[in-house]
Coordinates of C-alpha atoms and ligand atoms in Angstrom, one line a residue:
X19 CA -33.4 1.9 100.9
X20 CA -30.8 1.2 98.0
X21 CA -27.9 1.9 100.2
X22 CA -27.4 -0.1 103.5
X23 CA -26.7 1.4 107.1
X24 CA -23.1 0.0 106.9
X25 CA -22.4 1.5 103.4
X26 CA -23.9 4.8 104.5
X27 CA -21.5 4.8 107.5
X28 CA -18.7 4.2 105.3
X29 CA -19.6 7.5 103.2
X30 CA -20.5 9.5 106.4
X31 CA -16.9 9.0 107.6
X32 CA -15.6 11.0 104.8
X33 CA -17.4 13.9 106.2
X34 CA -17.8 15.5 102.6
X35 CA -20.9 17.2 101.7
X36 CA -20.0 17.1 97.8
X37 CA -19.7 13.3 98.1
X38 CA -22.9 12.9 99.5
X39 CA -24.7 15.3 96.9
X40 CA -22.9 13.7 94.0
X41 CA -24.1 10.3 95.2
X42 CA -27.7 11.3 96.0
X43 CA -27.8 12.8 92.4
X44 CA -26.3 9.7 90.8
X45 CA -28.9 7.4 92.4
X46 CA -31.7 9.7 91.6
X47 CA -30.5 9.6 88.0
X48 CA -29.4 5.9 87.4
X49 CA -31.9 4.3 89.7
X50 CA -29.5 1.5 90.8
X51 CA -31.1 -1.6 92.7
X52 CA -28.3 -1.4 95.3
X53 CA -25.4 0.8 96.3
X54 CA -22.1 -0.5 97.5
X55 CA -19.3 1.7 98.9
X56 CA -15.7 0.5 98.4
X57 CA -13.2 1.7 100.8
X58 CA -9.3 0.9 100.7
X59 CA -9.9 -2.3 102.9
X60 CA -8.9 -5.8 101.4
X61 CA -12.3 -6.9 102.0
X62 CA -14.0 -4.3 99.8
X63 CA -11.2 -4.8 97.3
X64 CA -11.9 -8.4 97.2
X65 CA -15.6 -7.7 96.9
X66 CA -15.2 -6.0 93.6
X67 CA -13.1 -8.7 92.2
X68 CA -15.6 -11.4 93.1
X69 CA -18.4 -9.2 91.6
X70 CA -16.6 -8.9 88.3
X71 CA -16.4 -12.7 88.0
X72 CA -20.1 -13.1 89.4
X73 CA -21.6 -10.6 86.9
X74 CA -19.7 -12.2 83.8
X75 CA -17.6 -8.9 83.1
X76 CA -14.7 -11.0 83.9
X77 CA -13.9 -15.0 84.0
X78 CA -11.1 -16.8 85.5
X79 CA -8.1 -17.9 83.4
X80 CA -6.1 -21.0 84.2
X81 CA -3.2 -19.2 85.8
X82 CA -3.8 -17.9 89.4
X83 CA -5.0 -14.4 89.4
X84 CA -5.6 -14.1 85.8
X85 CA -9.1 -12.9 84.3
X86 CA -10.3 -12.0 81.0
X87 CA -12.7 -9.3 80.0
X88 CA -14.4 -8.8 76.7
X89 CA -15.3 -5.3 75.2
X90 CA -18.0 -5.6 72.5
X91 CA -17.1 -6.1 68.8
X92 CA -17.7 -2.2 68.2
X93 CA -16.3 -0.8 71.7
X94 CA -12.5 -1.8 71.0
X95 CA -10.9 1.6 71.3
X96 CA -11.5 5.2 72.4
X97 CA -14.6 6.7 70.6
X98 CA -13.4 10.1 69.6
X99 CA -16.6 10.7 67.8
X100 CA -18.7 10.8 70.9
X101 CA -16.1 12.1 73.3
X102 CA -17.1 15.7 73.8
X103 CA -15.9 18.7 76.1
X104 CA -18.9 20.4 77.7
X105 CA -17.8 24.1 77.9
X106 CA -19.2 27.4 79.6
X107 CA -18.6 29.1 76.0
X108 CA -17.3 28.3 72.6
X109 CA -13.8 29.4 72.1
X110 CA -11.0 29.1 69.3
X111 CA -9.2 25.9 70.2
X112 CA -6.7 26.0 67.4
X113 CA -7.4 22.2 66.9
X114 CA -10.5 20.1 66.2
X115 CA -12.3 19.8 69.3
X116 CA -15.5 18.3 69.7
X117 CA -17.1 20.6 72.1
X118 CA -20.6 21.4 73.2
X119 CA -22.2 24.1 75.5
X120 CA -22.4 22.6 78.8
X121 CA -26.1 22.6 79.6
X122 CA -26.9 20.9 76.3
X123 CA -24.4 18.3 76.9
X124 CA -25.7 17.6 80.5
X125 CA -29.1 17.4 79.3
X126 CA -28.3 15.1 76.6
X127 CA -26.3 12.6 78.6
X128 CA -28.6 12.7 81.6
X129 CA -31.5 11.5 79.6
X130 CA -29.5 8.5 78.2
X131 CA -28.4 7.8 81.9
X132 CA -32.0 8.0 83.3
X133 CA -32.7 4.9 85.0
X134 CA -29.8 3.2 83.3
X135 CA -28.8 1.1 86.4
X136 CA -32.2 -0.4 87.2
X137 CA -31.6 -3.8 88.4
X138 CA -28.0 -3.2 88.8
X139 CA -25.6 -2.6 91.7
X140 CA -23.8 0.9 91.8
X141 CA -20.3 0.7 92.9
X142 CA -18.8 3.9 94.7
X143 CA -15.1 4.2 95.2
X144 CA -12.4 6.8 95.9
X145 CA -9.1 7.2 94.3
X146 CA -5.8 9.3 94.4
X147 CA -4.4 10.3 91.0
X148 CA -0.6 10.6 91.8
X149 CA 0.8 9.2 95.0
X150 CA -1.2 9.6 98.2
X151 CA -0.1 12.1 100.5
X152 CA 1.8 14.1 98.1
X153 CA 1.8 17.8 96.5
X154 CA 0.8 15.9 93.4
X155 CA -2.1 13.9 94.6
X156 CA -5.5 14.8 93.0
X157 CA -8.6 12.8 94.4
X158 CA -11.2 11.2 92.3
X159 CA -14.5 9.7 93.1
X160 CA -15.8 6.8 90.7
X161 CA -19.3 5.9 90.5
X162 CA -20.0 2.9 88.1
X163 CA -22.2 -0.2 87.6
X164 CA -19.2 -2.0 86.1
X165 CA -17.1 -4.1 88.4
X166 CA -14.6 -4.4 85.7
X167 CA -14.0 -0.7 85.7
X168 CA -13.7 -0.7 89.4
X169 CA -11.4 -3.6 89.4
X170 CA -9.2 -2.1 86.5
X171 CA -8.9 1.1 88.7
X172 CA -7.8 -0.8 91.8
X173 CA -4.9 -2.2 89.7
X174 CA -4.1 1.1 88.0
X175 CA -4.6 3.6 90.8
X176 CA -3.9 4.2 94.3
X177 CA -6.8 3.8 96.5
X178 CA -8.2 7.0 97.9
X179 CA -10.7 6.5 100.8
X180 CA -8.2 7.4 103.2
X181 CA -7.2 10.4 100.9
X182 CA -10.8 11.5 101.1
X183 CA -10.7 11.9 104.7
X184 CA -7.7 14.1 104.2
X185 CA -9.6 16.4 102.0
X186 CA -11.3 17.7 105.0
X187 CA -14.7 18.2 103.4
X188 CA -13.1 20.0 100.3
X189 CA -15.0 19.7 97.0
X190 CA -11.5 19.8 95.3
X191 CA -12.1 16.4 93.6
X192 CA -13.1 15.0 90.3
X193 CA -16.2 12.9 89.7
X194 CA -16.7 10.0 87.3
X195 CA -20.1 8.5 86.7
X196 CA -20.1 5.6 84.4
X197 CA -22.7 3.1 83.3
X198 CA -21.8 0.2 80.8
X199 CA -25.6 0.2 80.1
X200 CA -27.6 -2.7 79.0
X201 CA -25.6 -5.8 78.7
X202 CA -25.8 -8.6 76.1
X203 CA -23.5 -11.5 76.5
X204 CA -21.6 -9.5 79.2
X205 CA -21.1 -6.5 76.5
X206 CA -22.5 -3.1 76.0
X207 CA -25.8 -3.5 73.9
X208 CA -26.6 0.1 72.9
X209 CA -23.5 1.4 71.4
X210 CA -25.4 4.0 69.4
X211 CA -26.2 5.7 72.7
X212 CA -22.5 5.7 73.7
X213 CA -21.5 9.1 75.1
X214 CA -18.4 10.2 76.9
X215 CA -19.1 13.8 78.1
X216 CA -16.3 15.6 80.0
X217 CA -17.8 18.5 81.8
X218 CA -15.2 21.2 82.1
X219 CA -17.6 23.3 84.0
X220 CA -18.4 21.1 86.8
X221 CA -15.2 19.0 86.8
X222 CA -16.9 15.7 86.4
X223 CA -17.3 13.2 83.6
X224 CA -20.4 11.3 82.4
X225 CA -19.7 8.2 80.3
X226 CA -22.2 5.6 79.3
X227 CA -23.0 2.6 77.1
X228 CA -19.1 1.5 76.8
X229 CA -16.8 -0.9 78.6
X230 CA -13.4 -0.3 76.8
X231 CA -11.1 1.2 79.4
X232 CA -10.1 4.1 77.5
X233 CA -13.8 5.3 77.5
X234 CA -15.0 3.7 80.8
X235 CA -12.3 4.1 83.2
X236 CA -12.7 7.5 84.4
X237 CA -9.4 7.8 86.0
X238 CA -7.5 7.3 82.8
X239 CA -8.0 9.5 79.8
X240 CA -11.1 11.1 81.2
X241 CA -9.5 12.5 84.5
X242 CA -6.6 13.3 82.1
X243 CA -8.6 16.1 80.5
X244 CA -9.8 17.4 83.8
X245 CA -6.2 17.6 85.1
X246 CA -5.0 19.4 81.8
X247 CA -7.4 22.0 82.5
X248 CA -6.4 22.2 86.2
X249 CA -2.7 22.2 85.4
X250 CA -3.1 25.0 82.8
X251 CA -4.8 27.2 85.4
X252 CA -2.1 26.4 88.3
X253 CA 1.1 26.5 86.1
X254 CA 2.1 22.8 86.2
X255 CA 1.8 20.3 83.3
X256 CA -0.5 17.2 83.1
X257 CA 0.9 15.1 80.3
X258 CA 0.5 12.0 78.0
X259 CA 4.0 10.9 79.2
X260 CA 5.9 7.7 80.5
X261 CA 8.5 8.1 83.2
X262 CA 11.6 5.9 83.4
X263 CA 14.9 5.8 85.0
X264 CA 17.7 5.3 82.6
X265 CA 20.8 3.6 83.6
X266 CA 23.8 5.2 82.3
X267 CA 27.2 4.6 83.7
X268 CA 27.1 1.8 86.5
X269 CA 25.5 3.6 89.4
X270 CA 24.2 6.6 87.4
X271 CA 20.4 7.1 86.9
X272 CA 18.7 9.9 84.9
X273 CA 15.0 10.0 84.6
X274 CA 13.2 10.7 81.5
X275 CA 9.7 11.7 80.8
X276 CA 8.4 10.8 77.1
X277 CA 5.3 11.5 75.0
X278 CA 4.5 9.2 72.3
X279 CA 1.1 8.9 70.5
X280 CA -0.7 5.7 70.9
X281 CA 1.2 2.6 69.7
X282 CA 4.4 4.6 68.6
X283 CA 6.6 2.7 71.1
X284 CA 5.9 4.4 74.3
X285 CA 5.3 1.4 76.5
X286 CA 8.3 -0.6 75.1
X287 CA 10.5 2.5 75.6
X288 CA 9.3 2.7 79.3
X289 CA 10.0 -1.0 79.3
X290 CA 13.4 -1.0 77.8
X291 CA 15.5 -4.0 79.2
X292 CA 18.1 -2.8 81.8
X293 CA 16.2 0.3 82.8
X294 CA 13.5 1.0 85.4
X295 CA 10.0 2.1 84.9
X296 CA 8.1 4.6 87.1
X297 CA 5.0 4.9 84.8
X298 CA 3.9 4.3 81.1
X299 CA 1.0 6.7 80.2
X300 CA 0.1 9.9 82.1
X301 CA 2.3 12.1 84.4
X302 CA 2.0 15.3 86.4
X303 CA 4.9 17.6 86.3
X304 CA 5.5 20.4 88.6
X305 CA 8.2 22.8 89.4
X306 CA 9.2 22.2 93.0
X307 CA 11.9 24.7 94.1
X308 CA 13.1 25.0 90.7
X309 CA 13.4 21.5 90.0
X310 CA 11.4 19.6 87.5
X311 CA 9.6 17.0 89.5
X312 CA 7.2 14.3 88.1
X313 CA 4.9 11.6 89.1
X314 CA 3.1 8.7 87.7
X315 CA -0.5 9.6 87.9
X316 CA -1.1 5.5 87.8
X317 CA 0.4 2.6 89.5
X318 CA -0.2 0.3 86.9
X319 CA -0.2 -0.3 83.1
X320 CA -3.1 -0.8 80.7
X321 CA -0.7 -1.8 77.7
X322 CA -1.1 -3.1 74.3
X323 CA -0.5 -6.9 74.2
X324 CA 0.3 -7.3 70.5
X325 CA 3.8 -8.5 69.9
X326 CA 4.4 -8.9 73.6
X327 CA 6.7 -12.1 73.3
X328 CA 9.9 -13.2 74.9
X329 CA 12.1 -11.7 72.4
X330 CA 10.6 -8.2 72.1
X331 CA 9.2 -7.6 75.4
X332 CA 10.9 -10.2 77.8
X333 CA 9.8 -8.6 81.1
X334 CA 6.1 -8.1 80.3
X335 CA 5.9 -11.4 78.9
X336 CA 7.5 -12.9 81.9
X337 CA 4.9 -10.9 84.0
X338 CA 1.9 -12.1 81.8
X339 CA 2.7 -15.7 82.0
X340 CA 3.3 -16.2 85.6
X341 CA 0.6 -16.1 88.5
X342 CA -0.3 -12.6 89.7
X343 CA -3.2 -10.3 89.2
X344 CA -3.6 -9.7 85.6
X345 CA -6.9 -8.7 83.4
X346 CA -6.5 -9.6 79.9
X347 CA -9.0 -7.8 77.5
X348 CA -10.0 -8.9 74.0
X349 CA -7.6 -11.6 73.4
X350 CA -8.7 -15.2 72.4
X351 CA -9.2 -17.7 75.2
X352 CA -9.1 -21.5 74.5
X353 CA -9.1 -23.9 77.3
X354 CA -8.8 -21.0 79.9
X355 CA -5.6 -19.8 78.3
X356 CA -5.3 -16.4 76.7
X357 CA -3.5 -16.0 73.1
X358 CA -2.8 -12.7 71.4
X359 CA -1.2 -11.3 68.2
X360 CA 2.5 -11.5 68.0
X361 CA 2.9 -13.7 71.1
X362 CA 5.3 -16.0 69.2
X363 CA 3.3 -19.3 69.9
X364 CA 0.9 -21.5 67.9
X365 CA -2.8 -20.5 68.1
X366 CA -5.8 -22.7 68.5
X367 CA -8.3 -22.2 65.6
X368 CA -11.3 -21.7 68.0
X369 CA -12.0 -20.3 71.3
X370 CA -13.9 -17.1 72.8
X371 CA -12.8 -13.6 71.6
X372 CA -14.3 -10.0 71.4
X373 CA -16.8 -11.4 68.8
X374 CA -18.3 -14.2 71.1
X375 CA -17.5 -17.8 70.1
X376 CA -14.7 -17.6 67.5
X377 CA -13.6 -19.9 64.9
X378 CA -11.0 -19.6 62.2
X379 CA -12.7 -17.9 59.1
X380 CA -15.6 -16.2 61.0
X381 CA -16.6 -13.0 59.4
X382 CA -18.0 -9.7 60.9
X383 CA -21.2 -8.0 59.8
X384 CA -19.3 -6.3 56.8
X385 CA -18.0 -9.8 55.7
X386 CA -14.5 -8.9 57.0
X387 CA -12.6 -11.9 58.5
X388 CA -12.2 -11.5 62.3
X389 CA -8.8 -12.0 63.5
X390 CA -8.4 -14.4 66.6
X391 CA -7.5 -11.5 68.9
X392 CA -8.0 -7.6 68.5
X393 CA -4.9 -5.5 67.7
X394 CA -5.8 -3.3 70.6
X395 CA -6.1 -6.1 72.9
X396 CA -4.7 -5.2 76.3
X397 CA -3.4 -6.4 79.6
X398 CA -4.1 -4.5 83.1
X399 CA -1.2 -5.1 85.6
X400 CA 0.3 -3.2 88.6
X401 CA 3.7 -1.9 88.0
X402 CA 5.2 -3.5 91.2
X403 CA 4.4 -6.7 89.6
X404 CA 7.4 -6.1 87.2
X405 CA 10.9 -6.8 87.7
X406 CA 11.9 -3.6 86.5
X407 CA 9.7 -1.3 88.6
X408 CA 11.7 1.7 90.0
X409 CA 12.0 2.2 93.5
X410 CA 10.6 5.7 93.3
X411 CA 7.2 4.5 91.8
X412 CA 5.3 5.6 94.8
X413 CA 7.5 8.3 96.0
X414 CA 5.3 11.3 97.0
X415 CA 7.9 13.8 96.0
X416 CA 8.2 12.4 92.5
X417 CA 11.4 12.0 90.4
X418 CA 13.6 14.6 89.1
X419 CA 13.2 14.7 85.3
X420 CA 16.3 15.7 83.2
X421 CA 15.1 14.7 79.7
X422 CA 11.9 14.7 77.6
X423 CA 11.6 12.5 74.8
X424 CA 9.0 13.1 71.9
X425 CA 8.3 10.0 69.7
X426 CA 6.5 10.2 66.5
X427 CA 5.9 7.5 63.9
X428 CA 6.9 8.3 60.4
X429 CA 8.6 6.2 57.7
X430 CA 10.3 9.0 55.7
X431 CA 11.4 12.1 57.6
X432 CA 12.5 12.2 61.1
X433 CA 15.9 10.7 62.0
X434 CA 15.9 7.9 64.8
X435 CA 17.2 10.3 67.6
X436 CA 18.0 14.2 67.7
X437 CA 18.5 16.5 70.6
X438 CA 16.7 19.9 70.3
X439 CA 18.5 22.9 70.3
X440 CA 17.2 24.6 73.0
X441 CA 14.0 24.4 75.4
X442 CA 11.9 26.5 73.0
X443 CA 13.0 24.3 70.0
X444 CA 12.2 21.3 72.1
X445 CA 8.8 22.6 72.6
X446 CA 8.5 23.2 69.0
X447 CA 9.7 19.6 68.3
X448 CA 7.1 18.2 70.5
X449 CA 4.2 20.5 69.2
X450 CA 5.1 19.3 65.7
X451 CA 5.1 15.5 66.3
X452 CA 3.3 13.4 63.6
X453 CA 2.0 9.9 63.7
X454 CA 0.1 7.4 61.9
X455 CA -3.2 6.4 63.3
X456 CA -3.3 3.2 65.0
X457 CA -5.9 0.6 66.3
X458 CA -6.3 2.3 69.8
X459 CA -8.6 4.8 68.2
X460 CA -11.9 3.7 66.5
X461 CA -11.6 4.6 62.6
X462 CA -9.2 4.5 59.8
X463 CA -5.6 3.2 60.5
X464 CA -2.5 4.4 58.7
X465 CA -3.3 8.0 58.1
X466 CA -0.4 10.6 59.1
X467 CA -1.7 12.9 61.9
X468 CA -0.2 15.8 63.5
X469 CA -0.2 15.2 67.3
X470 CA 1.3 17.9 69.6
X471 CA 3.0 16.5 72.6
X472 CA 0.9 13.3 71.7
X473 CA -1.8 15.2 73.6
X474 CA -4.1 16.1 70.7
X475 CA -7.0 13.9 71.7
X476 CA -6.9 15.3 75.3
X477 CA -6.5 18.9 74.9
X478 CA -9.1 20.9 76.7
X479 CA -7.2 24.2 76.4
X480 CA -6.4 26.1 73.2
X481 CA -3.3 24.8 71.7
X482 CA -1.7 28.2 71.6
X483 CA -2.1 28.5 75.5
X484 CA -1.0 24.8 75.9
X485 CA 2.2 25.4 74.2
X486 CA 2.8 28.8 75.9
X487 CA 2.3 27.1 79.3
X488 CA 5.0 24.6 78.2
X489 CA 7.6 27.5 77.2
X490 CA 6.9 29.2 80.4
X491 CA 7.1 26.0 82.7
X492 CA 10.5 25.3 81.3
X493 CA 11.8 28.8 81.5
X494 CA 10.8 29.1 85.2
X495 CA 12.9 26.1 86.0
X496 CA 16.4 26.4 87.3
X497 CA 17.3 24.3 84.2
X498 CA 14.9 23.2 81.6
X499 CA 15.3 19.4 80.6
X500 CA 16.9 18.5 77.6
X501 CA 14.4 17.7 74.7
X502 CA 14.9 14.6 72.4
X503 CA 12.9 13.4 69.5
X504 CA 12.8 9.7 68.3
X505 CA 11.4 7.9 65.3
X506 CA 11.5 4.2 65.6
X507 CA 9.7 3.5 62.3
X508 CA 12.0 5.1 59.5
X509 CA 12.1 3.1 56.3
X510 CA 14.6 2.7 53.7
X511 CA 14.1 2.8 49.9
X512 CA 13.2 -0.7 49.8
X513 CA 10.3 0.1 52.2
X514 CA 11.8 -1.9 55.1
X515 CA 12.2 -0.7 58.6
X516 CA 15.8 0.6 59.1
X517 CA 15.9 -0.3 62.8
X518 CA 15.3 -3.4 65.0
X519 CA 12.9 -3.2 67.9
X520 CA 15.7 -3.2 70.4
X521 CA 17.6 -0.2 68.8
X522 CA 15.7 2.2 70.8
X523 CA 17.9 1.2 73.8
X524 CA 21.0 2.7 71.8
X525 CA 19.0 6.2 71.1
X526 CA 17.9 6.4 74.7
X527 CA 21.4 5.6 76.2
X528 CA 22.8 8.0 73.8
X529 CA 20.5 10.7 75.3
X530 CA 21.2 9.8 78.8
X531 CA 24.9 10.2 78.0
X532 CA 24.4 13.6 76.2
X533 CA 22.4 14.8 79.4
X534 CA 25.4 13.8 81.5
X535 CA 28.0 15.4 79.2
X536 CA 29.5 12.1 77.9
X537 CA 29.0 12.4 74.1
X538 CA 29.7 15.2 71.5
X539 CA 27.1 15.7 69.1
X540 CA 26.7 17.0 65.3
X541 CA 24.7 20.1 65.0
X542 CA 22.3 19.8 62.1
X543 CA 19.4 22.1 61.2
X544 CA 16.9 19.9 62.9
X545 CA 19.0 19.4 66.1
X546 CA 22.1 17.5 67.4
X547 CA 22.5 14.0 66.0
X548 CA 24.8 11.1 67.4
X549 CA 28.5 10.6 65.9
X550 CA 29.0 7.4 64.4
X551 CA 31.7 6.1 66.9
X552 CA 29.5 6.8 69.8
X553 CA 26.7 4.7 68.3
X554 CA 28.9 1.9 67.2
X555 CA 30.1 1.5 70.7
X556 CA 26.6 1.7 72.2
X557 CA 25.5 -1.0 69.7
X558 CA 28.1 -3.2 70.6
X559 CA 28.1 -2.9 74.2
X560 CA 24.2 -3.1 74.7
X561 CA 23.0 -5.3 71.6
X562 CA 26.4 -7.1 70.7
X563 CA 25.8 -5.5 67.2
X564 CA 28.3 -4.3 64.8
X565 CA 26.8 -1.1 63.4
X566 CA 28.2 -0.1 60.2
X567 CA 28.8 3.4 58.8
X568 CA 26.3 2.6 56.0
X569 CA 23.6 2.0 58.4
X570 CA 24.4 5.2 60.2
X571 CA 24.3 7.2 57.1
X572 CA 21.1 5.9 55.9
X573 CA 19.5 6.4 59.4
X574 CA 21.0 9.8 60.2
X575 CA 21.1 11.5 56.9
X576 CA 19.1 14.5 57.1
X577 CA 16.2 14.3 54.7
X578 CA 16.0 18.0 54.2
X579 CA 13.5 17.7 51.4
X580 CA 11.1 15.6 53.6
X581 CA 11.6 17.9 56.6
X582 CA 10.7 20.9 54.6
X583 CA 7.4 19.0 53.4
X584 CA 6.7 18.5 57.1
X585 CA 7.4 22.0 57.7
X586 CA 4.7 23.0 55.0
X587 CA 2.3 20.9 56.8
X588 CA 2.9 22.5 59.9
X589 CA 2.9 26.1 58.5
X590 CA -0.6 25.1 57.0
X591 CA -1.7 24.0 60.4
X592 CA -0.4 26.8 62.5
X593 CA -1.3 29.5 60.1
X594 CA -4.8 29.5 61.4
X595 CA -3.9 28.9 65.1
X596 CA -3.0 31.7 67.6
X597 CA 0.4 30.7 68.7
X598 CA 3.0 32.3 70.9
X599 CA 5.5 34.6 69.3
X600 CA 8.5 32.5 70.3
X601 CA 6.8 29.4 68.8
X602 CA 6.3 31.1 65.3
X603 CA 9.9 32.2 65.4
X604 CA 11.0 28.5 65.9
X605 CA 8.9 27.6 63.0
X606 CA 10.4 30.1 60.9
X607 CA 13.9 29.8 62.0
X608 CA 13.6 25.8 61.4
X609 CA 12.4 26.5 57.8
X610 CA 15.2 29.0 57.1
X611 CA 17.8 26.6 58.5
X612 CA 16.4 23.7 56.3
X613 CA 16.1 25.9 53.2
X614 CA 19.8 27.2 53.5
X615 CA 21.0 23.6 54.0
X616 CA 18.9 22.6 50.8
X617 CA 20.3 25.3 48.7
X618 CA 23.9 24.3 49.6
X619 CA 23.7 20.6 50.0
X620 CA 20.4 19.2 48.5
X621 CA 17.7 17.1 49.5
X622 CA 19.5 14.5 51.5
X623 CA 22.3 15.5 53.5
X624 CA 24.8 13.0 55.1
X625 CA 26.0 13.6 58.7
X626 CA 29.5 14.2 57.9
X627 CA 28.6 17.3 55.9
X628 CA 27.4 18.9 59.0
X629 CA 30.4 17.5 61.0
X630 CA 32.8 19.7 59.2
Ligands
SPV1114 C1 -3.9 5.4 74.5 O1 -4.5 5.1 73.7 O2 -3.2 6.5 74.7 C2 -3.8 4.8 75.7 C3 -4.9 3.5 75.8 O3 -3.0 4.8 76.6 S1 -6.6 4.3 76.3 O4 -6.9 4.1 77.5 O5 -7.3 3.8 75.2 O6 -6.2 5.8 76.1
MN1115 MN1 -2.1 6.7 76.5

């Protein structure tokens, strides 16, 4: 027997036929040497942590509670090419989607997984996406041979063994089957056989020959795809969004949700000094009695560590440099201390990193010099370890969201902050986000990509239907949230960024004030922008900075010509997509407003022109 009496008993207590079937199938397929069932008990949780150390997936660092994990040199980001959606039938997605007929995909991945756990230990655990005992909770069963994956999930998600008991035998849960495959020096060897197959027919995921959490941790981006499908069938939203409490006037707190493509400032917005964080990556949004309520699907952060330093990210830096449970991944380790890019410290010229033993000047297989740490190196930490955790992080009823922020990354078009003219204009703004590619995705960096709602990589429903669901969702609320766009990456003519890293605090506080009726705004063709006086005051009060009229004019002039170029790109994209009428009307209206402005005022128009 690969599973002991005691472990079997833990499973039987769940009284769930589907759980037993899935496990039997996984055992028959992967052929592990041993199966261990993990409950919510401290003992079981500690067993996983110890196992990750014992099997070499993690090692201890000098500071209490800190460990390091390495992914292989070719396993440092989400693998889009090998991530495929297994579908019943091919549909017109409106976007580029890597789909595959379900029986073909299942056959392909199961062949790779046949016997993949021979000689290894299989871990079986249970989690809740969203707070437990809540109208939002979605249960998930994880089977993996990676203690690092399970350990990460224990930090990032609410344990769900007890939650599975509450299922009362129902099969309404997601299943994730993962194997890191054959390991060499602790990292996945057969990268060519890496597959991440999301089976939308059976609500389950197969992922194999990978360790990077965006590929391996079932509950993160893999569960997210299944949740998007479910949300679209049940009239709620599963979004690539942070949730935060923005502190306006003393005693006033307004909850914001925000969608930003990878590495566009999402975590650092959610972590803004003086504010509170509910979540930094994935949210479920529901209409509860006419109100927009949302929860963080997670309870931890898998964050980019680059540029976390005392100046730019003081709260995270503090949390990462004091004793508590943290997994560092793909940093440099020297003398049991972690080093990362942009940490604001001198870095040793040798150590261990994602390439193995590292020394300054080391080159990769293509002759390219290997940096001491990876750009997509990360930390994994529980939110309640942070000084700015919001008191409603685990509230089963969620928080009431009053504003949504869509953040893109472009150097030449979008103003730093603007308020959308209406809910449907806001949905349009979200659906037309553009961003440059980053290191979180394997492949080329620095290409401008269209990323609707920062969710392109995860859309498992046709784009038109997804947008229609958004429109409907907002229209069904008593009051739709106000939508803002942000762009922290606007550059001036000299090619330099126009804003400091902390300026985002001013943009967010301005939006919070607007939601609460505090500021007037200037209506422009692309939305409402702040007035100089209000920003001046906010800059002074929050950053002790004397914001000048010249800065304001450069940042908030509407670059009409550039916006029209963007609208050209959008018109091209959407010309071949089946979109709702009201969305196409927003696009046409946007173009018409911009053209009228261009005809009258030219390519770049100062705010004062619109103020008149
Ligand atoms: C992202 O890339 O959007 C992330 C990290 O949040 S990953 O887990 O790789 O998706
Ligand atoms: Mn993300």
